[in-house]
Backbone as JSON, one array per atom type, in Angstrom:
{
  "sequence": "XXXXXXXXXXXXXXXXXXXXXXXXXXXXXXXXXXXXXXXXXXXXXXXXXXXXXXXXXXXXXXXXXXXXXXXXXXXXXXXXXXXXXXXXXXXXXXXXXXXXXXXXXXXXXXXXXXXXXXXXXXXXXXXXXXXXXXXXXXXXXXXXXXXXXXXXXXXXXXXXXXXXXXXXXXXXXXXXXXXXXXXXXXXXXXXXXXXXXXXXXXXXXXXXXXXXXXXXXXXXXXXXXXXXXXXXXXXXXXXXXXXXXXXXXXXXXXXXXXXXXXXXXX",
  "N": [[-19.83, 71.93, 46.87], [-21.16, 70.36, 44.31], [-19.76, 67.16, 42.7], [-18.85, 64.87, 40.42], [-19.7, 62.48, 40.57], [-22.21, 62.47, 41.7], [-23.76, 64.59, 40.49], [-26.52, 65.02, 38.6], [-27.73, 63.02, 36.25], [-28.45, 63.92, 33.82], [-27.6, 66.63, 33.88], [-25.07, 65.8, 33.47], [-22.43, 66.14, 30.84], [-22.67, 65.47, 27.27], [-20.46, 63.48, 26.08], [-19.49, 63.34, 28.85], [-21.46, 61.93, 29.86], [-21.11, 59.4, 28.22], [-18.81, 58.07, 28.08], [-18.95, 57.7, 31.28], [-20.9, 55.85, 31.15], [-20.07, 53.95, 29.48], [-17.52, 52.98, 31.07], [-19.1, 52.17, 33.19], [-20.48, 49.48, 31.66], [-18.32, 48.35, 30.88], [-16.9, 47.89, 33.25], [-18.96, 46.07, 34.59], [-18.84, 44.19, 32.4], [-16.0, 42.82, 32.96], [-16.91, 42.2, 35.81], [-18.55, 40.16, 35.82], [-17.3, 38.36, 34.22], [-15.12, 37.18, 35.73], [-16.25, 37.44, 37.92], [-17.74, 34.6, 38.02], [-15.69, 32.59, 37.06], [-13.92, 30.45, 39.11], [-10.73, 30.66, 38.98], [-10.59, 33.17, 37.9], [-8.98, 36.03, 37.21], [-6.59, 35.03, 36.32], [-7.22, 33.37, 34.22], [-7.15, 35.06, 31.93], [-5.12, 35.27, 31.61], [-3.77, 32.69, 31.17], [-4.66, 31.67, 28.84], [-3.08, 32.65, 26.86], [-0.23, 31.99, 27.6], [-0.93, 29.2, 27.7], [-0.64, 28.81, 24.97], [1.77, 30.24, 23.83], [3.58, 28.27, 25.07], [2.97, 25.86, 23.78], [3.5, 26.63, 20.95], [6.37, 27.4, 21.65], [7.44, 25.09, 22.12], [7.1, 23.72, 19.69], [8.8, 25.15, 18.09], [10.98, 25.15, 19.08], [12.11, 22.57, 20.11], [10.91, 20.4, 18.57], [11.28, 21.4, 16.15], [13.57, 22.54, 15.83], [13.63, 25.39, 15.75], [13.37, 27.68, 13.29], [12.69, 30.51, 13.56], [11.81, 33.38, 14.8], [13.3, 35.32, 17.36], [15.48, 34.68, 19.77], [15.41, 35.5, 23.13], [12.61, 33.35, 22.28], [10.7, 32.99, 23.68], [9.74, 35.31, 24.81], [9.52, 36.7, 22.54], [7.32, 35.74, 21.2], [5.52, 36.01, 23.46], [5.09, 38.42, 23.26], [3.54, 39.59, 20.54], [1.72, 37.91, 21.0], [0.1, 38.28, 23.42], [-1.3, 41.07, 22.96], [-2.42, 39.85, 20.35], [-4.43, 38.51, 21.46], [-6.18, 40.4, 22.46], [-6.69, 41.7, 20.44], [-7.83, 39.4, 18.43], [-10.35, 38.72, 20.49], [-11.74, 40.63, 21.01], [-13.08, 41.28, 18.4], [-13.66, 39.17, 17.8], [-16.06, 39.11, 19.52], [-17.68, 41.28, 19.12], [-19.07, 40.55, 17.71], [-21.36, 39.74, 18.49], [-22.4, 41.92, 19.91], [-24.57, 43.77, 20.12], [-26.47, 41.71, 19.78], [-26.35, 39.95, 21.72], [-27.22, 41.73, 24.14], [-29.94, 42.72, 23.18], [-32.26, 43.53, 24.5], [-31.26, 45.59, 26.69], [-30.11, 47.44, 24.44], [-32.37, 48.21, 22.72], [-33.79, 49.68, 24.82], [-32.56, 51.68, 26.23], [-31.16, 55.06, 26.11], [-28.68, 55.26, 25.62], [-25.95, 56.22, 23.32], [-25.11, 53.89, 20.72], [-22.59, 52.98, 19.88], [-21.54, 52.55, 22.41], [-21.73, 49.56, 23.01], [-20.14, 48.24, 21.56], [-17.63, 49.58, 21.94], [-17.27, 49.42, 24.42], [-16.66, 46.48, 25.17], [-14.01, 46.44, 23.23], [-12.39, 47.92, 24.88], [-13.23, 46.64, 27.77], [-11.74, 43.93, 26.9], [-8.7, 45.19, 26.1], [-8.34, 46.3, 28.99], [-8.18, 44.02, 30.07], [-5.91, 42.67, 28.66], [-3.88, 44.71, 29.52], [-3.56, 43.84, 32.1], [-2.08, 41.52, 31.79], [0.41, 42.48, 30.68], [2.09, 42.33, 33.08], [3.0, 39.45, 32.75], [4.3, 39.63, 30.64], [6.63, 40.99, 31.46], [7.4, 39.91, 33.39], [8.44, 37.16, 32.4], [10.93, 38.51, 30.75], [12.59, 39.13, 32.2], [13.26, 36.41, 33.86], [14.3, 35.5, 31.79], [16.06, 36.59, 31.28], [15.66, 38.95, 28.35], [16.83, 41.46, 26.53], [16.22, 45.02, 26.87], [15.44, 48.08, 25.49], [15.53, 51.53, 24.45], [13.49, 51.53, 22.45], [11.36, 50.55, 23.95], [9.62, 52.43, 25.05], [7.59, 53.06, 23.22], [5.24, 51.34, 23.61], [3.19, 52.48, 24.53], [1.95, 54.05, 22.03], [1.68, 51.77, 20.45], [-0.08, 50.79, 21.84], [-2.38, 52.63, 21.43], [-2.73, 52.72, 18.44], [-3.74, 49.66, 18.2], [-5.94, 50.11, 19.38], [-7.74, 51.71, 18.14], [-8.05, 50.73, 16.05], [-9.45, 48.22, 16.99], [-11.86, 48.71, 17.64], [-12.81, 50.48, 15.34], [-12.91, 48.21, 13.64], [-14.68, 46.5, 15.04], [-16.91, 48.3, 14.62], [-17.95, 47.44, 12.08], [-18.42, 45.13, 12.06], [-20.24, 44.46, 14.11], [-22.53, 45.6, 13.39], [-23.06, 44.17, 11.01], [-23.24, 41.51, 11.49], [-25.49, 41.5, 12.34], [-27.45, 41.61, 10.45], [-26.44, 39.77, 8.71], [-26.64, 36.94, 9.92], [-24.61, 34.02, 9.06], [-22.34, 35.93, 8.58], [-21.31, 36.09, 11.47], [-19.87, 33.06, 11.57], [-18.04, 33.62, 9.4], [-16.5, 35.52, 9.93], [-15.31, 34.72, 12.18], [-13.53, 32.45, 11.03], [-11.61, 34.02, 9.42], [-10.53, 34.95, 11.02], [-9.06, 32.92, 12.27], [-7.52, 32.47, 9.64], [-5.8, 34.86, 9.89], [-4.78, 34.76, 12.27], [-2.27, 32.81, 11.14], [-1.27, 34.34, 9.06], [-0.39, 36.74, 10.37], [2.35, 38.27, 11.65], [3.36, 36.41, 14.27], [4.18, 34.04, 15.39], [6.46, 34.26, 14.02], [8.8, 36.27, 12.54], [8.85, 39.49, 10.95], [10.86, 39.09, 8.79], [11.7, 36.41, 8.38], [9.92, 35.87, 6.45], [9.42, 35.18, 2.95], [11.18, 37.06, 0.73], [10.14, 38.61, -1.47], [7.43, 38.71, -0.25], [7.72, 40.22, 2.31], [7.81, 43.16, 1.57], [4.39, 42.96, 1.33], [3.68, 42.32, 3.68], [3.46, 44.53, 5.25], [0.83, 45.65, 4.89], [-0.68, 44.27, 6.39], [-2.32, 45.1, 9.11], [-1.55, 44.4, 11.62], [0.7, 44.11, 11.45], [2.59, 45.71, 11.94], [1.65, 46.81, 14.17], [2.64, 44.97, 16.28], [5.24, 44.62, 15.53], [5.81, 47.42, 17.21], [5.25, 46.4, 19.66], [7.38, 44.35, 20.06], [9.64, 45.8, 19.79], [10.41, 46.77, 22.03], [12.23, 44.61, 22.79], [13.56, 43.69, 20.98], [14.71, 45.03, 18.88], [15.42, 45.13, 15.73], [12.66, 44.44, 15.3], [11.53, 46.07, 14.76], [9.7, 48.63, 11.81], [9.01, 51.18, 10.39], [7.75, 52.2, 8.18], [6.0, 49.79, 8.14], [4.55, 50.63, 10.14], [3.47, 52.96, 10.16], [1.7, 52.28, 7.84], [-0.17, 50.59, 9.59], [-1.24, 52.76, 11.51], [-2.46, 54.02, 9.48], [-4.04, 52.54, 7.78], [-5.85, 51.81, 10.71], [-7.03, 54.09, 11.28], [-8.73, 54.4, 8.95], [-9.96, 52.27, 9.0], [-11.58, 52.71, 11.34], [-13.4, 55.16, 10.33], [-14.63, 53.89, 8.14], [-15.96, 52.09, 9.67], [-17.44, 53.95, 11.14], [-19.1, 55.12, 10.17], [-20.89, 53.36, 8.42], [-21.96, 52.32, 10.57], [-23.58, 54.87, 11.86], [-25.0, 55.0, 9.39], [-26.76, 52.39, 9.42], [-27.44, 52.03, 12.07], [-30.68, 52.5, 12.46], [-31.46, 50.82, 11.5], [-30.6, 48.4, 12.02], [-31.56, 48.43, 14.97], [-34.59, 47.95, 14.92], [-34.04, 45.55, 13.44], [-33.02, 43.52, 15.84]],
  "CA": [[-19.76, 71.8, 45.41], [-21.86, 68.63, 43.23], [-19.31, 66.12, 42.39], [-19.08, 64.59, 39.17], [-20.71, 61.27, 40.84], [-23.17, 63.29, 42.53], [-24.71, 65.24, 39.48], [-27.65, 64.02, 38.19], [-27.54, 62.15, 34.67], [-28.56, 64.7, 32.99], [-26.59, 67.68, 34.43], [-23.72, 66.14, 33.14], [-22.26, 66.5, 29.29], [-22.96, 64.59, 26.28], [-19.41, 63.17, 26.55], [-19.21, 63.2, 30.35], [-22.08, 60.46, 29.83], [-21.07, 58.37, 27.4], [-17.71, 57.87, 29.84], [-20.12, 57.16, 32.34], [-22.09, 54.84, 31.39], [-18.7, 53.23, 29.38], [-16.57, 52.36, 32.11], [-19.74, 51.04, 33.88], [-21.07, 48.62, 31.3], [-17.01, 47.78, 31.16], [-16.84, 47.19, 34.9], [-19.78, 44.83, 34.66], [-18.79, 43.11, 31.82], [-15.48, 42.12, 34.08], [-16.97, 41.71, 36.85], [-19.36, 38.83, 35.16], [-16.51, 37.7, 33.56], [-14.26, 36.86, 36.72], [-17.03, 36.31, 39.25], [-18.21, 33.0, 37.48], [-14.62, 31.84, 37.61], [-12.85, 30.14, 39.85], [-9.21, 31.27, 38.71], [-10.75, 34.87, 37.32], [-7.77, 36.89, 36.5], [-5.54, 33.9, 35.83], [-8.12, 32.41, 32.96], [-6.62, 36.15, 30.65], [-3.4, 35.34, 31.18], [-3.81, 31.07, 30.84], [-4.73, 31.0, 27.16], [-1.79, 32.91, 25.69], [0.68, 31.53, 28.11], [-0.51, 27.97, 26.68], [-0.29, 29.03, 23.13], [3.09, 30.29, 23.6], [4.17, 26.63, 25.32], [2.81, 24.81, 22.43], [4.28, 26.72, 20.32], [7.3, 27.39, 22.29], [8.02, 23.49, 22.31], [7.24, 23.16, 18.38], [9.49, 25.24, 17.03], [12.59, 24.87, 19.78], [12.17, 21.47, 20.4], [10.64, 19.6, 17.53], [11.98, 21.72, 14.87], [15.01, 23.56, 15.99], [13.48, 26.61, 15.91], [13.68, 28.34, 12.25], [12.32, 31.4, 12.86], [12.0, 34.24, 15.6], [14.2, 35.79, 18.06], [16.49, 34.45, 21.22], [14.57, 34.63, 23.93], [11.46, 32.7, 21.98], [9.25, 32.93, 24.44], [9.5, 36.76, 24.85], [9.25, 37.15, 21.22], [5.99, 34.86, 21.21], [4.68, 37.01, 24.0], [4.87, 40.24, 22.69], [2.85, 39.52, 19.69], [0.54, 36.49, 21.45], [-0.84, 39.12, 24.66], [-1.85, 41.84, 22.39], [-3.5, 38.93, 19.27], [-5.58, 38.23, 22.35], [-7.11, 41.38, 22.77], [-7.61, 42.19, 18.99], [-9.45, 38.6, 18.29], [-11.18, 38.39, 21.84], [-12.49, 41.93, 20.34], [-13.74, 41.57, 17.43], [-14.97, 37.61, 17.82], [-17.26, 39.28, 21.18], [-18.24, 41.74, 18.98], [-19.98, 39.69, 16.62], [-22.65, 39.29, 19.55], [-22.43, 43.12, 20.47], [-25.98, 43.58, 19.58], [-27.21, 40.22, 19.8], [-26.25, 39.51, 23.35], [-27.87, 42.8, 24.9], [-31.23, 43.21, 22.75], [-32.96, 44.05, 24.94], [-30.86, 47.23, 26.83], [-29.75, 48.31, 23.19], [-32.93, 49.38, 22.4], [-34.52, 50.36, 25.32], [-31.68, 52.43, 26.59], [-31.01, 56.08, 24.87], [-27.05, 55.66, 25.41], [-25.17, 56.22, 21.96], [-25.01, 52.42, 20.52], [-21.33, 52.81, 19.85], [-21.02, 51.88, 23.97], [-21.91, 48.51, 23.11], [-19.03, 48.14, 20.63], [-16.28, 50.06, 22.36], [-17.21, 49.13, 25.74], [-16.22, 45.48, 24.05], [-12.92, 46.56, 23.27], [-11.87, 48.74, 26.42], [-12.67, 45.74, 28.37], [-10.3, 43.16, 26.55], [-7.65, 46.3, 26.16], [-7.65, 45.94, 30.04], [-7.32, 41.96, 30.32], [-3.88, 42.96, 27.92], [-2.97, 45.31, 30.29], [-3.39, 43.15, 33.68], [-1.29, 40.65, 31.2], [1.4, 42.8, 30.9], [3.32, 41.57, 33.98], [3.29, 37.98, 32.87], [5.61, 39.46, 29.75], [7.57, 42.05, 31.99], [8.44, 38.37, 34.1], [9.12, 36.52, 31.0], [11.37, 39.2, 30.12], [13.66, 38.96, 33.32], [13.51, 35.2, 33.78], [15.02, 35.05, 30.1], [16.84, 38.16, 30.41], [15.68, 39.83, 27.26], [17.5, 43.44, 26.21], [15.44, 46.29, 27.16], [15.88, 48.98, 24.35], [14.74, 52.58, 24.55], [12.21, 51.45, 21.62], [9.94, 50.01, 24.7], [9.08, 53.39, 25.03], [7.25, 53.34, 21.87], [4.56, 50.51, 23.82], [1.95, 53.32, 24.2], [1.68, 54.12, 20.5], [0.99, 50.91, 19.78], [-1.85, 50.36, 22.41], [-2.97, 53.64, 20.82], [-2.83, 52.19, 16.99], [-4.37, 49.07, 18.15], [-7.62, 50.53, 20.1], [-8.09, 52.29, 17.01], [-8.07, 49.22, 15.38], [-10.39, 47.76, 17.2], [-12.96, 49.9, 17.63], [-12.72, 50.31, 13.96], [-13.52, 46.89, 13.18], [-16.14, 46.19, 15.65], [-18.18, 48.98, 14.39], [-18.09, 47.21, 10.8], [-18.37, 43.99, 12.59], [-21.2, 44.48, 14.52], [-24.02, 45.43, 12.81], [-23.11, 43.55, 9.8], [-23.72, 40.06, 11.76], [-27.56, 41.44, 12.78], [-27.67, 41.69, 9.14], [-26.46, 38.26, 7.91], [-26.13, 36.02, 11.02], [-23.33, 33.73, 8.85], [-20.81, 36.13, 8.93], [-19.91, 35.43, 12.56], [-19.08, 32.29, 11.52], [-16.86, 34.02, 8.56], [-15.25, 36.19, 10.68], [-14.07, 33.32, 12.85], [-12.44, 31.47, 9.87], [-10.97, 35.44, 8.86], [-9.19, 35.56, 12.54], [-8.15, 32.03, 12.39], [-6.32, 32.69, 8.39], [-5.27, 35.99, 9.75], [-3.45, 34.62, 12.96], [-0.9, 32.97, 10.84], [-1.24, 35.31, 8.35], [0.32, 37.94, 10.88], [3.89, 38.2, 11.93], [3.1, 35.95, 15.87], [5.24, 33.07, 15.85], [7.33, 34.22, 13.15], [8.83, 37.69, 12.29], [8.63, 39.49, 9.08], [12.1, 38.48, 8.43], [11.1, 35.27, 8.08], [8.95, 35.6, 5.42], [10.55, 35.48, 1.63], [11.7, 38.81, 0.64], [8.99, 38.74, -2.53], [6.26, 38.74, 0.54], [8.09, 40.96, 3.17], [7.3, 44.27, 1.61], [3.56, 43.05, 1.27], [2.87, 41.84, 5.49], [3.07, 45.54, 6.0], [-0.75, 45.86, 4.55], [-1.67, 43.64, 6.96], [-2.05, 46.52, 10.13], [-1.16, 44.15, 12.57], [2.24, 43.93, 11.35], [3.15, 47.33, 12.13], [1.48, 47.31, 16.01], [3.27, 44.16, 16.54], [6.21, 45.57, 15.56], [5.78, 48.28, 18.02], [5.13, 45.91, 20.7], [8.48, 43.74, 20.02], [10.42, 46.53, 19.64], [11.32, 47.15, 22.87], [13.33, 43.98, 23.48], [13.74, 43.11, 19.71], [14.94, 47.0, 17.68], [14.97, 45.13, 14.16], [11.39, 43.84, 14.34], [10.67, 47.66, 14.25], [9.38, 49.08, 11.04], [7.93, 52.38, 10.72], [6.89, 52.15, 7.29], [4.72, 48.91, 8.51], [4.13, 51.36, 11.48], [2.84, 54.43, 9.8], [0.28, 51.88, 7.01], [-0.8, 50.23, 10.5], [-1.72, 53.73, 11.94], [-3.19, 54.81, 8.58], [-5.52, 51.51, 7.51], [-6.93, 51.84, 11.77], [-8.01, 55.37, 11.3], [-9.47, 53.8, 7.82], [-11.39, 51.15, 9.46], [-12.42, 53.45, 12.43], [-13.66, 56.06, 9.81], [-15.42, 52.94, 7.48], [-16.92, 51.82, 10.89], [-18.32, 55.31, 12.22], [-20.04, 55.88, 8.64], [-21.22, 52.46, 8.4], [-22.43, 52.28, 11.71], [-24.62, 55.42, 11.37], [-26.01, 54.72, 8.14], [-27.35, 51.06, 9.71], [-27.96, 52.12, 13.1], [-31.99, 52.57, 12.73], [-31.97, 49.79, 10.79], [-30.1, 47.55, 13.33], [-32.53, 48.9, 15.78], [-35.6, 47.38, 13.86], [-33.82, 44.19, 13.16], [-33.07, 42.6, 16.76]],
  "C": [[-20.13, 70.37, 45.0], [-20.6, 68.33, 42.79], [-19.52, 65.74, 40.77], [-20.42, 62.95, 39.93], [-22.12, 61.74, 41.65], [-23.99, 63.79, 41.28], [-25.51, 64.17, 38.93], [-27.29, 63.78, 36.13], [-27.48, 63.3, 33.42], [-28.47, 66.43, 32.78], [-25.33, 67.43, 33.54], [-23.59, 66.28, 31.29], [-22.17, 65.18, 28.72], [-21.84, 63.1, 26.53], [-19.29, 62.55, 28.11], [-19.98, 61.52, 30.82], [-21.97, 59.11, 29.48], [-19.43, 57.75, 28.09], [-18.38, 57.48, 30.76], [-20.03, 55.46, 32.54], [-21.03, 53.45, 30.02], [-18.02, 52.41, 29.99], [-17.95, 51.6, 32.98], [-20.28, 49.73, 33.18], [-19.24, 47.66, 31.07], [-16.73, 47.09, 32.01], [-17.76, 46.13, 35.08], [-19.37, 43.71, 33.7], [-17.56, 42.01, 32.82], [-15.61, 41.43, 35.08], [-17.78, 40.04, 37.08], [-18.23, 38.09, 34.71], [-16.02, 36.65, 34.58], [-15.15, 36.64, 37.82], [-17.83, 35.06, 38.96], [-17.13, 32.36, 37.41], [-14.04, 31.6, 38.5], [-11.54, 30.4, 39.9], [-9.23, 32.48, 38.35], [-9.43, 35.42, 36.54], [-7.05, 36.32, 35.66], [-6.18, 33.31, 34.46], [-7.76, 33.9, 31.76], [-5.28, 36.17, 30.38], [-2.69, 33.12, 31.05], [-3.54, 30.9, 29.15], [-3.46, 31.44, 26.09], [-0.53, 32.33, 26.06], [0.46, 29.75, 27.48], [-0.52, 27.87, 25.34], [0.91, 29.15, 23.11], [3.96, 28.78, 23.98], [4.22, 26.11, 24.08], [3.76, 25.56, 21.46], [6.24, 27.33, 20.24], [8.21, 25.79, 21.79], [8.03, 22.92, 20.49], [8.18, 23.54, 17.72], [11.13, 25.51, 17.8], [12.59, 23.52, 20.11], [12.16, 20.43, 19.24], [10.9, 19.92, 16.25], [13.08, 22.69, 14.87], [14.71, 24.86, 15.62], [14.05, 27.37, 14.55], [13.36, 29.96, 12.19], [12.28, 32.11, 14.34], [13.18, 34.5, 15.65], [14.28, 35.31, 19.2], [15.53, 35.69, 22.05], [13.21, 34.33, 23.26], [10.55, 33.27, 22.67], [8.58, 34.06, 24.7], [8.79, 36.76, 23.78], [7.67, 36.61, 20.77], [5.17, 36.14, 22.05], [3.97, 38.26, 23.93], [3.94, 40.35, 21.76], [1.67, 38.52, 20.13], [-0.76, 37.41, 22.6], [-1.75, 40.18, 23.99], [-2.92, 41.0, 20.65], [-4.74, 38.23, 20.09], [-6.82, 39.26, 22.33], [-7.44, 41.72, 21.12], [-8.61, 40.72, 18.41], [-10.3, 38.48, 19.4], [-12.08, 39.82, 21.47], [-13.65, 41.62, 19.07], [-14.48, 40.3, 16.99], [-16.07, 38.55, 18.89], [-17.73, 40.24, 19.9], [-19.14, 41.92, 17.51], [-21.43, 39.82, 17.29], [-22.61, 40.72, 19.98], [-23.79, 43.77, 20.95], [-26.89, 42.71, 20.15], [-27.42, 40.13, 20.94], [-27.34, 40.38, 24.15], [-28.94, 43.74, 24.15], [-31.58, 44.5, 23.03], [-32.34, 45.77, 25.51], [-30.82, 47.83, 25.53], [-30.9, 48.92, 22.9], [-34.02, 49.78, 23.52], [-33.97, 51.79, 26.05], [-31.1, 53.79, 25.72], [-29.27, 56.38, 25.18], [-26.62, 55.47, 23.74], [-24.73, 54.67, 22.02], [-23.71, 52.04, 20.41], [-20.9, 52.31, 21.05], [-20.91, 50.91, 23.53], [-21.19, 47.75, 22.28], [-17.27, 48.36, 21.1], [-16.19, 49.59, 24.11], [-16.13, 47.22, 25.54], [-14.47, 45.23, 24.07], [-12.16, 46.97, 24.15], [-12.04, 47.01, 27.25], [-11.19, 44.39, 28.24], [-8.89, 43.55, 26.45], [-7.45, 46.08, 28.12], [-7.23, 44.96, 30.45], [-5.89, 42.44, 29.99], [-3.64, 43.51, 28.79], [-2.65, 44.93, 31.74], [-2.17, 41.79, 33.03], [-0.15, 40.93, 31.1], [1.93, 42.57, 31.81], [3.84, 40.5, 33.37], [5.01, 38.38, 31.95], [7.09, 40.22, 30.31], [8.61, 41.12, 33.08], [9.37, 37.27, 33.34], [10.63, 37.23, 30.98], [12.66, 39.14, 31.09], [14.09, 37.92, 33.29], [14.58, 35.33, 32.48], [16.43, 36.05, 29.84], [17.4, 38.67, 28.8], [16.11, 41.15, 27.62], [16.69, 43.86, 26.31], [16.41, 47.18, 26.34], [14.84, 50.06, 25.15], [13.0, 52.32, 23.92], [10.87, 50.81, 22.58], [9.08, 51.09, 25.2], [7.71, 53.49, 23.71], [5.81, 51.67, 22.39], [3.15, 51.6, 23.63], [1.22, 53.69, 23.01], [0.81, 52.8, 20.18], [0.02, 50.35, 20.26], [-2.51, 51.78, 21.67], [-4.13, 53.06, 19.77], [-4.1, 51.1, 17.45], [-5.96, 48.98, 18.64], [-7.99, 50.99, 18.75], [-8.7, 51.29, 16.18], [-9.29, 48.25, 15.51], [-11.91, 48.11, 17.5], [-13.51, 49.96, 16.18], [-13.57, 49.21, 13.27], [-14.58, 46.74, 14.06], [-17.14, 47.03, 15.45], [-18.74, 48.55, 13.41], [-18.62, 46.17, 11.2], [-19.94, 43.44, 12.83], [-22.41, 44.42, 14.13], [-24.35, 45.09, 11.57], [-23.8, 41.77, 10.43], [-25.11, 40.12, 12.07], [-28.18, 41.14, 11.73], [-27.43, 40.08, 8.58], [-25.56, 37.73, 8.69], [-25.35, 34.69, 10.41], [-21.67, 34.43, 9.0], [-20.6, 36.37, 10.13], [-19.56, 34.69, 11.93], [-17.49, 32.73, 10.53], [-15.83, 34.87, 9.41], [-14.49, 35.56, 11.45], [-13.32, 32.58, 11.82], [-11.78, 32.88, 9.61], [-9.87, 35.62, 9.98], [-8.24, 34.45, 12.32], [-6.91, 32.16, 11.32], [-5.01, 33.75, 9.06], [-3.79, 35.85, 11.3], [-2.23, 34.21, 12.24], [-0.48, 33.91, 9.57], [-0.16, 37.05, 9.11], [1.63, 37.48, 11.58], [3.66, 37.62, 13.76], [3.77, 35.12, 15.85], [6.55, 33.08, 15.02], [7.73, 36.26, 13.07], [8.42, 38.18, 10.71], [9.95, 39.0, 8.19], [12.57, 37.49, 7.75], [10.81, 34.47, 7.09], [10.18, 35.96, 3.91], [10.35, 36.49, 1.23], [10.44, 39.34, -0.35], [7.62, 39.26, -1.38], [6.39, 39.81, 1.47], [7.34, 42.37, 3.09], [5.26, 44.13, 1.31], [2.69, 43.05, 2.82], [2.91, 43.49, 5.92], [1.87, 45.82, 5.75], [-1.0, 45.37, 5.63], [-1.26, 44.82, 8.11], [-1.54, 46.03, 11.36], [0.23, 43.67, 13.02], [3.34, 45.1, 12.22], [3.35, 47.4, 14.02], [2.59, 46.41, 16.71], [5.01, 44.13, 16.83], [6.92, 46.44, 16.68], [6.26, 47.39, 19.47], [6.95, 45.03, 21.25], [9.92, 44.68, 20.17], [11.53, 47.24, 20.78], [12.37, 46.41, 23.68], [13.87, 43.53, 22.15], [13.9, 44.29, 19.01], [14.26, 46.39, 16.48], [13.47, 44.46, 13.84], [10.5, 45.3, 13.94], [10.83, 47.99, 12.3], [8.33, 50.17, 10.65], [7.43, 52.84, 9.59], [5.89, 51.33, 7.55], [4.25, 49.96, 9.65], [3.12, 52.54, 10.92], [1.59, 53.44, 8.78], [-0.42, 51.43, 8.09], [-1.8, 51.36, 11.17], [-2.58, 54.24, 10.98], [-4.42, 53.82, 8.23], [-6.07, 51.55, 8.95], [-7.36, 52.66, 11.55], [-8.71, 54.88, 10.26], [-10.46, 52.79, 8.52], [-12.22, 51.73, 10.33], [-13.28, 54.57, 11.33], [-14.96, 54.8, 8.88], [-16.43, 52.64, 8.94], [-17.73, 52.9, 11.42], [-19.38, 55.54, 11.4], [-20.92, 54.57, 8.8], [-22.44, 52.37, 9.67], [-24.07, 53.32, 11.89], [-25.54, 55.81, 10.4], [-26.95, 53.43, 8.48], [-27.89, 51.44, 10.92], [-29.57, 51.99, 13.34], [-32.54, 51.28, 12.25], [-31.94, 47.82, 11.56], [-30.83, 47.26, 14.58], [-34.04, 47.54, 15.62], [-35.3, 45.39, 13.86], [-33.43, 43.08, 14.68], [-33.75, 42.6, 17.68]]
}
């Protein structure tokens, strides 16, 4: 009996392909990634671990700490590992296009690979990252709640999310090569703009019921939730789940209304 790796290309299904040829432009992007480094693995789990320091040390050290939750550093983590993978997303996939011209249009894979492939890879960095917080989490001994059950959902929400946006993303910068730069000033507002070194709690009550618009309030949420209950909110939870399918739905339309045009233009 033929194999799935055995059948020829075009034996297998529409679907079956685009999986394919997914996970392999995934696996390469990794493997480029981490075989030009010297520390590889360690350089996805470096940059959030020194974000959380710095800001570890600013707001328990140099300002007595006004805002989170006991253990800090958890509470940093939870929201810092997963703000990796949604800007490391959607900055790369400014260049989605750009970077890989040439395959994009000589290649008859569905262009969406070159968008979602994008996100799947940085979605696995987060998930080889997950130890660092599952060590955190001991060292410090943070509470483990049932609600850490509730981690899957919110890698769910947030693929959605990103995907979403990088379809809007993408072939808007082929179009008017300034907005990368805007979208980098949009991540930078939007980091402190989102509940990461601070909760929503935090924030003055007038503002509270508005940070649930933002969608990354909600996932964040999710993510904290399983050593932190009250940063859960499943009204921010349910607009988070409802504006990603909105951006994934703006992005799919978008996407194939520009696609020929995108084509043409790089």
């Amino acid at each position: 009996m033929t194999s799935y790796a055995d059948a020829h290309p075009y034996a297998r299904s529409p679907w079956s392909r685009y999986r394919h040829a997914l996970w392999l432009l995934t696996t390469r992007d990794l493997k480029v990634r981490y075989s030009t480094s010297a520390l590889g693995y360690l350089w996805s789990i470096l940059d959030p671990l020194v974000m959380a320091a710095i800001y570890w040390f600013v707001f328990t050290v140099v300002f007595q700490r006004l805002v989170g939750t006991e253990p800090y550093i958890v509470f940093l983590l939870a929201a810092l590992l997963p703000w990796m993978w949604f800007t490391g997303s959607v900055s790369d996939s400014t260049r989605a296009f750009l970077k890989d011209a040439k395959l994009v249009r000589s290649t008859k894979l569905p262009r969406t690979v070159w968008v979602t492939r994008i996100a799947l890879s940085k979605g696995i960095e987060f998930l080889l990252a997950i130890p660092v917080l599952a060590a955190f989490a001991i060292v410090f001994r943070a509470e483990v709640h049932w609600e850490l059950l509730l981690f899957p959902l919110a890698i769910a929400i947030q693929a959605v999310l990103v995907v979403g946006l990088g379809l809007i993303v993408a072939p808007l910068v082929v179009f008017f090569r300034d907005f990368e730069r805007a979208v980098k000033l949009v991540l930078r507002f939007l980091f402190y703009a989102s509940p990461i070194v601070y909760g929503t709690s935090n924030l003055p009550e007038s503002l509270q019921p508005w940070a649930a618009f933002n969608p990354l309030t909600g996932i964040f949420g999710l993510y904290r939730a399983g050593f932190f209950p009250g940063e859960l909110d499943w009204f921010a939870v349910g607009v988070s789940a409802a504006m990603s399918l909105g951006f994934l739905a703006i992005g799919v339309w978008m996407f194939r209304r520009t696609e020929r045009a995108v084509l043409k233009e790089i």
